Short mmCIF file of C-alpha atoms in Angstrom, two decimals:
data_model
loop_
_atom_site.label_atom_id
_atom_site.label_comp_id
_atom_site.label_asym_id
_atom_site.label_seq_id
_atom_site.Cartn_x
_atom_site.Cartn_y
_atom_site.Cartn_z
CA UNK P 233 10.17 -20.75 0.23
CA UNK P 234 9.04 -23.20 -2.45
CA UNK P 235 6.20 -20.90 -3.47
CA UNK P 236 8.64 -18.05 -4.01
CA UNK P 237 10.85 -20.23 -6.21
CA UNK P 238 7.86 -21.32 -8.30
CA UNK P 239 6.73 -17.70 -8.60
CA UNK P 240 10.20 -16.62 -9.72
CA UNK P 241 10.40 -19.38 -12.33
CA UNK P 242 6.86 -18.57 -13.50
CA UNK P 243 7.68 -14.89 -13.86
CA UNK P 244 10.81 -15.76 -15.88
CA UNK P 245 8.70 -17.90 -18.23
CA UNK P 246 6.14 -15.12 -18.65
CA UNK P 247 8.87 -12.54 -19.25
CA UNK P 248 10.57 -14.79 -21.82
CA UNK P 249 7.26 -15.35 -23.59
CA UNK P 250 6.53 -11.64 -23.63
CA UNK P 251 9.95 -10.93 -25.13
CA UNK P 252 9.42 -13.58 -27.82
CA UNK P 253 6.02 -12.13 -28.70
CA UNK P 254 7.56 -8.64 -28.79
CA UNK P 255 10.23 -9.96 -31.17
CA UNK P 256 7.50 -11.31 -33.42
CA UNK P 257 5.78 -7.92 -33.41
CA UNK P 258 9.00 -6.13 -34.30
CA UNK P 259 9.66 -8.54 -37.16
CA UNK P 260 6.19 -7.80 -38.52
CA UNK P 261 7.30 -4.22 -39.06
CA UNK P 262 10.92 -4.97 -39.95
CA UNK P 263 10.77 -7.65 -42.68
CA UNK P 264 9.79 -6.50 -46.19
CA UNK P 265 8.08 -9.52 -47.79
CA UNK P 266 5.21 -11.80 -46.83
CA UNK P 267 7.23 -15.00 -46.50
CA UNK P 268 9.89 -13.38 -44.33
CA UNK P 269 7.25 -11.88 -42.08
CA UNK P 270 5.40 -15.16 -41.74
CA UNK P 271 8.54 -17.08 -40.84
CA UNK P 272 9.62 -14.45 -38.33
CA UNK P 273 6.14 -14.15 -36.79
CA UNK P 274 4.91 -17.72 -36.38
CA UNK P 275 7.90 -19.30 -34.67
CA UNK P 276 8.55 -16.83 -31.82
CA UNK P 277 4.85 -16.21 -31.34
CA UNK P 278 4.12 -19.90 -30.77
CA UNK P 279 7.16 -20.34 -28.52
CA UNK P 280 6.18 -17.18 -26.65
CA UNK P 281 2.67 -18.46 -26.08
CA UNK P 282 4.00 -21.80 -24.82
CA UNK P 283 6.36 -19.98 -22.46
CA UNK P 284 3.57 -17.74 -21.13
CA UNK P 285 1.23 -20.69 -20.56
CA UNK P 286 3.96 -22.63 -18.72
CA UNK P 287 4.49 -19.55 -16.56
CA UNK P 288 0.78 -19.27 -15.84
CA UNK P 289 0.57 -22.96 -14.97
CA UNK P 290 3.51 -22.66 -12.58
CA UNK P 291 2.06 -19.53 -11.04
CA UNK P 292 -1.45 -20.87 -10.43
CA UNK P 293 -0.40 -24.45 -9.57
CA UNK P 294 -3.84 -26.00 -10.07
CA UNK P 295 -4.82 -28.88 -12.31
CA UNK P 296 -7.52 -26.95 -14.13
CA UNK P 297 -5.01 -24.22 -15.02
CA UNK P 298 -2.53 -26.79 -16.34
CA UNK P 299 -5.27 -28.45 -18.38
CA UNK P 300 -6.52 -25.17 -19.78
CA UNK P 301 -3.01 -24.01 -20.68
CA UNK P 302 -2.30 -27.37 -22.30
CA UNK P 303 -5.48 -27.01 -24.36
CA UNK P 304 -4.41 -23.52 -25.47
CA UNK P 305 -0.98 -24.79 -26.53
CA UNK P 306 -2.39 -27.76 -28.44
CA UNK P 307 -4.90 -25.59 -30.29
CA UNK P 308 -2.18 -23.07 -31.13
CA UNK P 309 0.12 -25.80 -32.43
CA UNK P 310 -2.71 -27.17 -34.59
CA UNK P 311 -3.87 -23.85 -36.05
CA UNK P 312 -0.69 -21.78 -36.49
CA UNK P 313 0.87 -23.90 -39.29
CA UNK P 314 -2.45 -24.17 -41.12
CA UNK P 315 -3.12 -20.44 -41.03
CA UNK P 316 0.47 -19.64 -42.08
CA UNK P 317 0.13 -22.04 -45.02
CA UNK P 318 -3.14 -20.45 -46.11
CA UNK P 319 -1.70 -16.94 -45.87
CA UNK P 320 1.32 -18.02 -47.94
CA UNK P 321 -0.86 -19.61 -50.62
CA UNK P 322 -3.10 -16.54 -50.75
CA UNK P 323 -0.10 -14.24 -51.04
CA UNK P 324 1.33 -16.42 -53.80
CA UNK P 325 -1.89 -16.37 -55.78
CA UNK P 326 -2.21 -12.62 -55.31
CA UNK P 327 1.29 -12.13 -56.72
CA UNK P 328 2.81 -10.74 -53.54
CA UNK P 329 5.73 -13.20 -53.59
CA UNK P 330 8.67 -12.56 -55.88
CA UNK P 331 9.41 -15.65 -57.95
CA UNK P 332 13.15 -14.94 -58.14
CA UNK P 333 13.45 -15.29 -54.35
CA UNK P 334 12.11 -18.85 -54.40
CA UNK P 335 14.64 -21.65 -54.67
CA UNK P 336 12.06 -24.41 -55.21
CA UNK P 337 8.52 -23.63 -56.31
CA UNK P 338 6.32 -26.68 -55.84
CA UNK P 339 3.14 -24.63 -55.62
CA UNK P 340 3.36 -23.53 -59.27
CA UNK P 341 3.65 -27.16 -60.36
CA UNK P 342 0.68 -28.17 -58.21
CA UNK P 343 -1.45 -25.26 -59.41
CA UNK P 344 -0.61 -25.95 -63.06
CA UNK P 345 -1.59 -29.60 -62.56
CA UNK P 346 -4.90 -28.41 -61.12
CA UNK P 347 -5.46 -26.10 -64.10
CA UNK P 348 -4.86 -22.78 -62.35
CA UNK P 349 -2.69 -20.15 -63.98
CA UNK P 350 -1.59 -16.96 -62.33
CA UNK P 351 -2.70 -13.80 -64.08
CA UNK P 352 0.06 -12.29 -66.21
CA UNK P 353 -0.10 -8.93 -64.46
CA UNK P 354 -0.10 -10.28 -60.90
CA UNK P 355 3.61 -9.85 -60.30
CA UNK P 356 4.62 -7.21 -57.75
CA UNK P 357 6.70 -5.35 -60.36
CA UNK P 358 3.73 -4.84 -62.70
CA UNK P 359 1.72 -3.05 -60.02
CA UNK P 360 4.23 -0.20 -59.79
#
């Protein structure tokens, strides 16, 4: 009886994680700009992965599975913010981000302090 309860809970976690990852995939197609896509992709994808790994750990019920799933979650939590930040900075430098949509733009100040200037024709409107 206990095994069936653990299997049911594990399957609910895996299903929830799959739905969160599906939501991230839909938002990749749905949102128009880079920053909106990144925000809508990284959060549910990470939560979906955590939910799937918890489901796998509950399903397998072994210490090595829990340790491996914990390692996957820790590595995901360490790399997802860094990769999202690098994609955002690259998109900014490439001119894919509309300046009028930004409320605060600290990156321009930091880049100007470092001596970098964005090319004049790098705005998304000039490429049309």
